[in-house]
Coordinates of N, CA and C in Angstrom, one line a residue:
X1 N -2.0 24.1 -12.4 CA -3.2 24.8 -11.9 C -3.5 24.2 -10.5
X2 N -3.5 22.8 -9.9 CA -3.9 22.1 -8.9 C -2.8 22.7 -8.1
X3 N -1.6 22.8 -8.5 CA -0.3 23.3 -7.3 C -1.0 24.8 -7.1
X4 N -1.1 25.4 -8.0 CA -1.2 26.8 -7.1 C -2.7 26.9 -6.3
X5 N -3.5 26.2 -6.7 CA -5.0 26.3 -5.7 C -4.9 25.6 -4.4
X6 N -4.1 24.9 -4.7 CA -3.5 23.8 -3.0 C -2.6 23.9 -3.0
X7 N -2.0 24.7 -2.0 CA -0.5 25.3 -1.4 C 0.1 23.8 -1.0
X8 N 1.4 22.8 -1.2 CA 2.1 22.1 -1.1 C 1.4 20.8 -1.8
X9 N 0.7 21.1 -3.1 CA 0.4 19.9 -4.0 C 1.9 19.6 -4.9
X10 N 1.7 18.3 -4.8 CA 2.3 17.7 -5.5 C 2.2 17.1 -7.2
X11 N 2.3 17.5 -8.5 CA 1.6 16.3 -9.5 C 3.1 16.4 -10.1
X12 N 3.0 15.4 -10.9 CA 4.5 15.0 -11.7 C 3.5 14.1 -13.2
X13 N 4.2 14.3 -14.3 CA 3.6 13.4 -15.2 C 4.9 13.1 -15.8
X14 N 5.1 11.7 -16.4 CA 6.1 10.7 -17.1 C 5.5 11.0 -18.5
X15 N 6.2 11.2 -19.8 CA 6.1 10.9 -21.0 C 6.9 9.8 -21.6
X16 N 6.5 9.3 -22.7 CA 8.1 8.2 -23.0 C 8.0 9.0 -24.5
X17 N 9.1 8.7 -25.4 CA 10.0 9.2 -26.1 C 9.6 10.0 -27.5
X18 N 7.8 9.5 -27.5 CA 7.0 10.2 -27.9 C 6.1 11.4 -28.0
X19 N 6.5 11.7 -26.1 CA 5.4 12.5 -26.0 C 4.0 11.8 -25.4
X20 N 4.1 11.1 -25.4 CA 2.9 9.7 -24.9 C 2.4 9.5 -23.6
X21 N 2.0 9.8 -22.9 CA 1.2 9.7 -21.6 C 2.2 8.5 -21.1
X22 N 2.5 8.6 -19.5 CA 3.5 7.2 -19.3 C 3.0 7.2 -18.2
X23 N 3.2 7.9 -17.0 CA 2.6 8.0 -15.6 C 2.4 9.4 -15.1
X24 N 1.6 9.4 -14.2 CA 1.2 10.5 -13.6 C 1.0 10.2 -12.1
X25 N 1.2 11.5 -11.1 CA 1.1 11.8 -9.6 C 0.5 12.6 -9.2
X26 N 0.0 12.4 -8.2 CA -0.7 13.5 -7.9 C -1.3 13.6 -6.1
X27 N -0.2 14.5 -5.1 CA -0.6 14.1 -3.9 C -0.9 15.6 -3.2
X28 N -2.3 15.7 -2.7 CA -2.6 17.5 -2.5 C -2.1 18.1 -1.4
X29 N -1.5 18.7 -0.9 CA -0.9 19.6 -0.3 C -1.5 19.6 0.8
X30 N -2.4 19.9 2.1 CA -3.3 19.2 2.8 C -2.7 17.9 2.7
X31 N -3.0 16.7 2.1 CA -2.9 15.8 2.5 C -1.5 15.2 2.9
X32 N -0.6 15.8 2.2 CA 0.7 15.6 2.4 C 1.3 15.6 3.8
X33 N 0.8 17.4 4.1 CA 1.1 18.1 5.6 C 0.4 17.1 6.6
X34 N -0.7 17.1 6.5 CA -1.7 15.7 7.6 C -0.6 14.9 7.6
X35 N -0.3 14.2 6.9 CA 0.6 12.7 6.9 C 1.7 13.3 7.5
X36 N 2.7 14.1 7.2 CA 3.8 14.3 7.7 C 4.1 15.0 9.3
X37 N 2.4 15.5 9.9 CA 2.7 16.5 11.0 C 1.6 15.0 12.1
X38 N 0.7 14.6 11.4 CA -0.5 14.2 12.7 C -0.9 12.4 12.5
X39 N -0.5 11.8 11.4 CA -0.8 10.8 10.6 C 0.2 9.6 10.7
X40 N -0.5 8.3 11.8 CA 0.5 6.9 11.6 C 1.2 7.2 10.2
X41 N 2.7 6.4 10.3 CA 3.5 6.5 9.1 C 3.4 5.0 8.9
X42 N 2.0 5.1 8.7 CA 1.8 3.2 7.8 C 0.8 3.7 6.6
X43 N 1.6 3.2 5.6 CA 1.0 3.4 4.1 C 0.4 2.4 3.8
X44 N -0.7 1.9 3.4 CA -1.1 0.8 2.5 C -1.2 1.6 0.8
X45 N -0.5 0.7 -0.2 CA -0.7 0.9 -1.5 C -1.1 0.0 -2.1
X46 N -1.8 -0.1 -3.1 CA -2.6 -1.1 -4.1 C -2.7 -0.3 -5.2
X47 N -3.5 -1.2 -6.3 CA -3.6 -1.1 -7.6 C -4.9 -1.7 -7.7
X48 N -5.6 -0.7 -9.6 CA -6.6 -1.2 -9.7 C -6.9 -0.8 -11.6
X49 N -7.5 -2.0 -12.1 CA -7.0 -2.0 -13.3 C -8.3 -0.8 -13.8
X50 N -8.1 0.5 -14.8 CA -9.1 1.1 -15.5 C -9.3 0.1 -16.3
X51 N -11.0 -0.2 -16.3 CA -11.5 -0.9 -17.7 C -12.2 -0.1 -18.2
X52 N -12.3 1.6 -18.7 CA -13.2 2.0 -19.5 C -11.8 2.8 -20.6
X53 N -12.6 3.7 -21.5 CA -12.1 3.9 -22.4 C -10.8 4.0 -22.9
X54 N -10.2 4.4 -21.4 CA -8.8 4.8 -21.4 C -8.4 3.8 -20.1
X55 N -7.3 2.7 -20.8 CA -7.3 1.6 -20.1 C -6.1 2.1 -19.2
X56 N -5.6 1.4 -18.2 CA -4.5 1.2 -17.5 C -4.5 1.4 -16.5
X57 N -4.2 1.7 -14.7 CA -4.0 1.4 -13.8 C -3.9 2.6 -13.1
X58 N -5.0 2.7 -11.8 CA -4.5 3.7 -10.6 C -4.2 3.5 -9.6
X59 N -3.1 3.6 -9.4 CA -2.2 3.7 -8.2 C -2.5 4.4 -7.0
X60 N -2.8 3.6 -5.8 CA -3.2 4.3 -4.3 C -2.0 4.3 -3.5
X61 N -2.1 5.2 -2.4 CA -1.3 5.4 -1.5 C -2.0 6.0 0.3
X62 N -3.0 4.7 0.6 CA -3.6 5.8 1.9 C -3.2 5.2 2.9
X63 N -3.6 6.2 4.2 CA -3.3 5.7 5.7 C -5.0 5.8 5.7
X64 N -4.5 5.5 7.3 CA -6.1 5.5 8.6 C -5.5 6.5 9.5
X65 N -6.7 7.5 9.6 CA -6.2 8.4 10.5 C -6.7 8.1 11.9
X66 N -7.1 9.3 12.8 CA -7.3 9.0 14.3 C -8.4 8.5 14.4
X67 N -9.1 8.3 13.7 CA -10.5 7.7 13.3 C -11.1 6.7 12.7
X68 N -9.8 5.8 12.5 CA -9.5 4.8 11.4 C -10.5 5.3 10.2
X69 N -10.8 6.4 9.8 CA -11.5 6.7 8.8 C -9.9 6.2 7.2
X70 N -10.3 6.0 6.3 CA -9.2 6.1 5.2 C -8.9 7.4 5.0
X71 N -7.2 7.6 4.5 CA -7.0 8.9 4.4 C -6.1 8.8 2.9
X72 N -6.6 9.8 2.2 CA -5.9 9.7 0.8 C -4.6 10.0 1.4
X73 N -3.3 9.4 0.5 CA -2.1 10.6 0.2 C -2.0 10.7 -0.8
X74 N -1.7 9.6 -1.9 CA -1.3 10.2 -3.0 C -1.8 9.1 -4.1
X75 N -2.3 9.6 -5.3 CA -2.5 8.8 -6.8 C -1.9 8.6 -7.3
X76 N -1.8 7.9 -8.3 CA -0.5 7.7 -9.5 C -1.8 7.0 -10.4
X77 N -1.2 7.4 -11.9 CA -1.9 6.7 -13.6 C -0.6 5.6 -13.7
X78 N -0.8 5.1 -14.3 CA 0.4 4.2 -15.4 C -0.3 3.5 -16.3
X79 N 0.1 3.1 -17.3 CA 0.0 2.3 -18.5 C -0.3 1.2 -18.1
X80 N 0.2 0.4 -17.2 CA 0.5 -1.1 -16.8 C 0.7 -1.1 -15.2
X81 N 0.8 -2.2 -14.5 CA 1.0 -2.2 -13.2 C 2.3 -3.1 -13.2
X82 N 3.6 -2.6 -13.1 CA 4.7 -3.6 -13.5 C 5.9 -2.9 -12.7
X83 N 6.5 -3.3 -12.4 CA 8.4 -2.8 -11.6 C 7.9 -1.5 -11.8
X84 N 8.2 -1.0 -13.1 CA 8.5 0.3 -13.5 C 7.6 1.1 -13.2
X85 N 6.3 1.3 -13.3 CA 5.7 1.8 -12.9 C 5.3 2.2 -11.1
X86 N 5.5 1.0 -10.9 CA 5.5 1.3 -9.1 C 7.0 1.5 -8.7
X87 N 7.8 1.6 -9.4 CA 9.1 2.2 -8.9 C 8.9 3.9 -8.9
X88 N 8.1 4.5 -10.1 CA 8.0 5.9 -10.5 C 7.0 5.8 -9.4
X89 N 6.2 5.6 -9.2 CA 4.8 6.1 -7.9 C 5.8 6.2 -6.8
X90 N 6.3 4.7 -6.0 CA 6.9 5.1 -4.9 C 8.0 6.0 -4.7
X91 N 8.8 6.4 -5.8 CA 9.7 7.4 -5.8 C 9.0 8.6 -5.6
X92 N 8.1 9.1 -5.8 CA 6.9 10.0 -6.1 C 6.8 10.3 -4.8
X93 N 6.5 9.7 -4.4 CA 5.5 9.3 -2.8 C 6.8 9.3 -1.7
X94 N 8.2 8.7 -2.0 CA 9.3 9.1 -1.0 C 9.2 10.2 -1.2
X95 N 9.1 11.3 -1.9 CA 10.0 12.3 -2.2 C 9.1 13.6 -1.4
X96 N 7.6 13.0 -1.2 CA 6.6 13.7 0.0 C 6.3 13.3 1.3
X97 N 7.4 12.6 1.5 CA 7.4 12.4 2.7 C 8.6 12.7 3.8
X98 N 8.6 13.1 4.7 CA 9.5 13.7 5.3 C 10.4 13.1 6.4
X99 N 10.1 11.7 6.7 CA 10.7 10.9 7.2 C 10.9 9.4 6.9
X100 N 10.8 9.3 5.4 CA 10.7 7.5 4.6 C 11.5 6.6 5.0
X101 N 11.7 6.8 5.9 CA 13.0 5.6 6.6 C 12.1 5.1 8.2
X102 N 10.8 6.0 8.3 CA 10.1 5.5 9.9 C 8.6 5.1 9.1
X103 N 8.6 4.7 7.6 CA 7.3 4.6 7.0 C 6.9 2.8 7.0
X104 N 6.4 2.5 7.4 CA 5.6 0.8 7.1 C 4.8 0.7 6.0
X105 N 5.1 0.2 5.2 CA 4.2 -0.4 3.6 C 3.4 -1.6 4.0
X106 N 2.1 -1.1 3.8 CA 1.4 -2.2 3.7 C 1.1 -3.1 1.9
X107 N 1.0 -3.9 1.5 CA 0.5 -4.4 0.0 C 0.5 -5.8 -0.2
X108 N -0.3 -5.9 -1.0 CA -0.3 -7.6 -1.8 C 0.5 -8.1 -1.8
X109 N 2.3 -7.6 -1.8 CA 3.5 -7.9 -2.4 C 3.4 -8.2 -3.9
X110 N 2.5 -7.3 -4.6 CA 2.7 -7.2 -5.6 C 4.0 -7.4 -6.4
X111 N 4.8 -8.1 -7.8 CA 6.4 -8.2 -7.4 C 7.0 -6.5 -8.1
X112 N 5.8 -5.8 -8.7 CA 6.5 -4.8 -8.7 C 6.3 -3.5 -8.0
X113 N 5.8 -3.9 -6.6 CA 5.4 -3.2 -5.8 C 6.8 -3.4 -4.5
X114 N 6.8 -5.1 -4.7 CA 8.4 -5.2 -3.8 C 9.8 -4.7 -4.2
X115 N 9.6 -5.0 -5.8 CA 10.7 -4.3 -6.4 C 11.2 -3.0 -6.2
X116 N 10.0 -2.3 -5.7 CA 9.8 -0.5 -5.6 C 10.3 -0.8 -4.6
X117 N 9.9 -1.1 -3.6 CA 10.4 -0.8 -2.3 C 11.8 -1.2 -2.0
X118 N 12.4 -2.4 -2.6 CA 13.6 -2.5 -2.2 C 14.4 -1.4 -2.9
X119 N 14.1 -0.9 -4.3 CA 15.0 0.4 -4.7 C 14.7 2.0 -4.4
X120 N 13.0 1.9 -3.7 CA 13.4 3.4 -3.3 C 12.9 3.4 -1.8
X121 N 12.5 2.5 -0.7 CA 12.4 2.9 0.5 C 13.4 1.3 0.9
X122 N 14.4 1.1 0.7 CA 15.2 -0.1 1.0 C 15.0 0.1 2.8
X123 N 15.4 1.3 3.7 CA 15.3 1.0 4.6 C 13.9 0.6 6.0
X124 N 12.7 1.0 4.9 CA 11.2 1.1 5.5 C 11.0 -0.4 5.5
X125 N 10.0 -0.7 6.4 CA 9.2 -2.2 6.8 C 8.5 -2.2 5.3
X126 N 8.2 -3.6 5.0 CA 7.1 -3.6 4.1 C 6.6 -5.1 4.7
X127 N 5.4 -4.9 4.8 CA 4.7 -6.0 5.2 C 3.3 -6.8 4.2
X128 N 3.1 -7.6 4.6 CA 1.5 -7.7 3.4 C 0.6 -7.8 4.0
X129 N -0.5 -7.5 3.6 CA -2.1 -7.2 3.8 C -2.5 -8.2 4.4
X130 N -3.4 -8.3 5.8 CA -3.5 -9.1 6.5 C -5.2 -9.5 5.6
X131 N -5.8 -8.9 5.0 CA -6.9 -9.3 4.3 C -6.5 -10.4 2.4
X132 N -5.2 -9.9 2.4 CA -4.7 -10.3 0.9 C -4.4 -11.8 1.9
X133 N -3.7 -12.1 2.7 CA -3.2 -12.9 3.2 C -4.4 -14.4 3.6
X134 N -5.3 -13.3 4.2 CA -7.1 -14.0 4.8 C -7.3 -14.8 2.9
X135 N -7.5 -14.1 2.1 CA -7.7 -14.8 0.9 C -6.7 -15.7 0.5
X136 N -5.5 -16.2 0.6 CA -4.5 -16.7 0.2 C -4.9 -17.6 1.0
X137 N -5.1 -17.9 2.2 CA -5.8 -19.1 3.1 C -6.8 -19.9 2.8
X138 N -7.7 -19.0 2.6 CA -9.1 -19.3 2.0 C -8.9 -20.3 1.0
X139 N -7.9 -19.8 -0.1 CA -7.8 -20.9 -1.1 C -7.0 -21.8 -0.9
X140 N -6.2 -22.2 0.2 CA -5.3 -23.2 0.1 C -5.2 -24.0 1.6
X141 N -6.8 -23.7 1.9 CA -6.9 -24.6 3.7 C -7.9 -25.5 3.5
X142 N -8.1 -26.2 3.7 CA -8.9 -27.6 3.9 C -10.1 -26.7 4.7
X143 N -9.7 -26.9 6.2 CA -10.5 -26.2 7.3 C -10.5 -24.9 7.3
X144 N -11.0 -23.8 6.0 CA -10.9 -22.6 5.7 C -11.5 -21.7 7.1
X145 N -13.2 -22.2 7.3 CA -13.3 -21.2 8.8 C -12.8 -21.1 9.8
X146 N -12.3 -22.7 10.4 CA -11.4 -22.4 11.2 C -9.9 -21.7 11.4
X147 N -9.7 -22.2 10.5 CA -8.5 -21.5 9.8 C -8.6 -19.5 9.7
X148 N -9.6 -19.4 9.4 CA -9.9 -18.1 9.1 C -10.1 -17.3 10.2
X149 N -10.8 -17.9 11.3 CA -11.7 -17.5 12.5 C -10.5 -17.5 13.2
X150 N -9.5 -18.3 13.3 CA -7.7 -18.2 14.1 C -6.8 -17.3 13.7
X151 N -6.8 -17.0 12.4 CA -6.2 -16.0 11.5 C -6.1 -14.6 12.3
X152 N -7.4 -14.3 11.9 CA -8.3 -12.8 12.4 C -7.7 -12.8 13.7
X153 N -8.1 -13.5 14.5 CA -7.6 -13.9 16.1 C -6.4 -13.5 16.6
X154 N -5.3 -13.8 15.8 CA -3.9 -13.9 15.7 C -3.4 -12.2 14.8
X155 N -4.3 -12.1 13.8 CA -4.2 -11.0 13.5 C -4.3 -9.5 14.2
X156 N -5.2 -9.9 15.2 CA -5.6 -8.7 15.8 C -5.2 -8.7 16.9
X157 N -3.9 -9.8 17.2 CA -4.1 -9.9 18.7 C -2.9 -8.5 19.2
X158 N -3.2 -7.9 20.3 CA -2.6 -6.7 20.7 C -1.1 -7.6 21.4
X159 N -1.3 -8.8 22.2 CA -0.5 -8.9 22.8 C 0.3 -9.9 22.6
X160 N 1.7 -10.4 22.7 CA 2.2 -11.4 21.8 C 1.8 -12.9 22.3
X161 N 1.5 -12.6 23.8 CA 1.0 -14.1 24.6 C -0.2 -14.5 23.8
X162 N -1.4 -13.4 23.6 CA -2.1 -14.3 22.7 C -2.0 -14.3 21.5
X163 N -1.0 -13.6 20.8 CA -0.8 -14.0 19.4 C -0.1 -15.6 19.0
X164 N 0.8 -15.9 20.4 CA 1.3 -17.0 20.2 C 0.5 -18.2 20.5
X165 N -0.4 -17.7 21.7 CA -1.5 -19.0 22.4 C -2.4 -19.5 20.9
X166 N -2.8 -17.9 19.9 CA -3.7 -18.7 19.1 C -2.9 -19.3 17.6
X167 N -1.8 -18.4 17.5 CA -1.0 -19.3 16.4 C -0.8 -20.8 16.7
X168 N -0.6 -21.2 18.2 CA -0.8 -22.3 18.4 C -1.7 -23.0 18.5
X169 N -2.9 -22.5 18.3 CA -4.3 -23.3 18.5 C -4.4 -23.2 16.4
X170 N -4.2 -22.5 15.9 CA -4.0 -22.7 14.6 C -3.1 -23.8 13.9
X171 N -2.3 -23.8 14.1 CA -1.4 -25.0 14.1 C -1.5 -26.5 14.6
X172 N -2.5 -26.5 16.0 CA -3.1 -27.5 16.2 C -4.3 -28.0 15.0
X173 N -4.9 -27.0 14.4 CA -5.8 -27.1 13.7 C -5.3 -27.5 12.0
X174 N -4.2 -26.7 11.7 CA -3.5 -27.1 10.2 C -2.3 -26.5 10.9
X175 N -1.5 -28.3 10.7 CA -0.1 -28.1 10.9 C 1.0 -27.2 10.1
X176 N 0.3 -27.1 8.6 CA 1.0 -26.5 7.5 C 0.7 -25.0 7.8

């Protein structure tokens, strides 16, 4: 029903050997065409655990468009958040995209999120979340604000002179 009301929607559902609900996709036709005609080809994906009746995991897949507003592309259900499951989403998600070889993965490096990526976009960037990363600091820096306040700095820097001037002033700060 969603494919024929939205001209180039995508859904796919996984059963396992029962008949049993396994995974589901779902990326709308609109949003697909945006991404592939007008839309940076940088994906961030994450995960997020359902805790109400019906437990298990939804799968994101958005950009930022010319507005840095968020831009959906695609959902995924699974049972679990594990290899298998993010191997079925990102297979899902190559398969609507029309150039997966010029795409940048943003993520946690979840390990079955890297798993996905080395077996269905092997030749795409995948990089990690400059905010997942800001928390990984947080918990393992002595001098967390400075540390943090150089991070951002370095994170944002447009140019590589000052990305290196402040990784160096970071490093003056925590040599590790």
């Amino acid at each position: 029903m969603l494919e024929k009301c939205n001209p180039g929607t995508k859904t796919k559902i996984a059963t396992d050997r029962q008949n049993r609900f396994k995974y589901g996709f779902m990326a709308l036709g609109p949003c697909i065409e945006g991404f592939n005609t007008v839309i940076r080809p940088v994906i961030a994906v994450d995960a997020t655990h359902l805790k109400s009746k019906t437990k298990g995991v939804l799968l994101v897949a958005v950009c930022k468009d010319g507005n840095e507003m968020i831009y959906p592309l695609a959902f995924g259900f699974a049972n679990s958040e594990c290899s298998k499951s993010w191997t079925w989403f990102l297979k899902q998600l190559h398969d609507v995209i029309l150039h997966p070889e010029l795409v940048l993965i943003v993520s946690d490096r979840h390990t079955g999120i890297s798993n996905g990526m080395r077996a269905i976009f092997p030749n795409s960037a995948h990089v990690l979340c400059a905010y997942h990363l800001a928390n990984n600091l947080k918990q393992h820096c002595r001098k967390r604000g400075d540390v943090i306040y150089h991070y951002y700095r370095a994170a944002y820097a447009y140019r590589v002179e000052k990305f290196d001037r402040v990784m160096a002033e970071l490093k003056s700060i925590h040599p590790s």
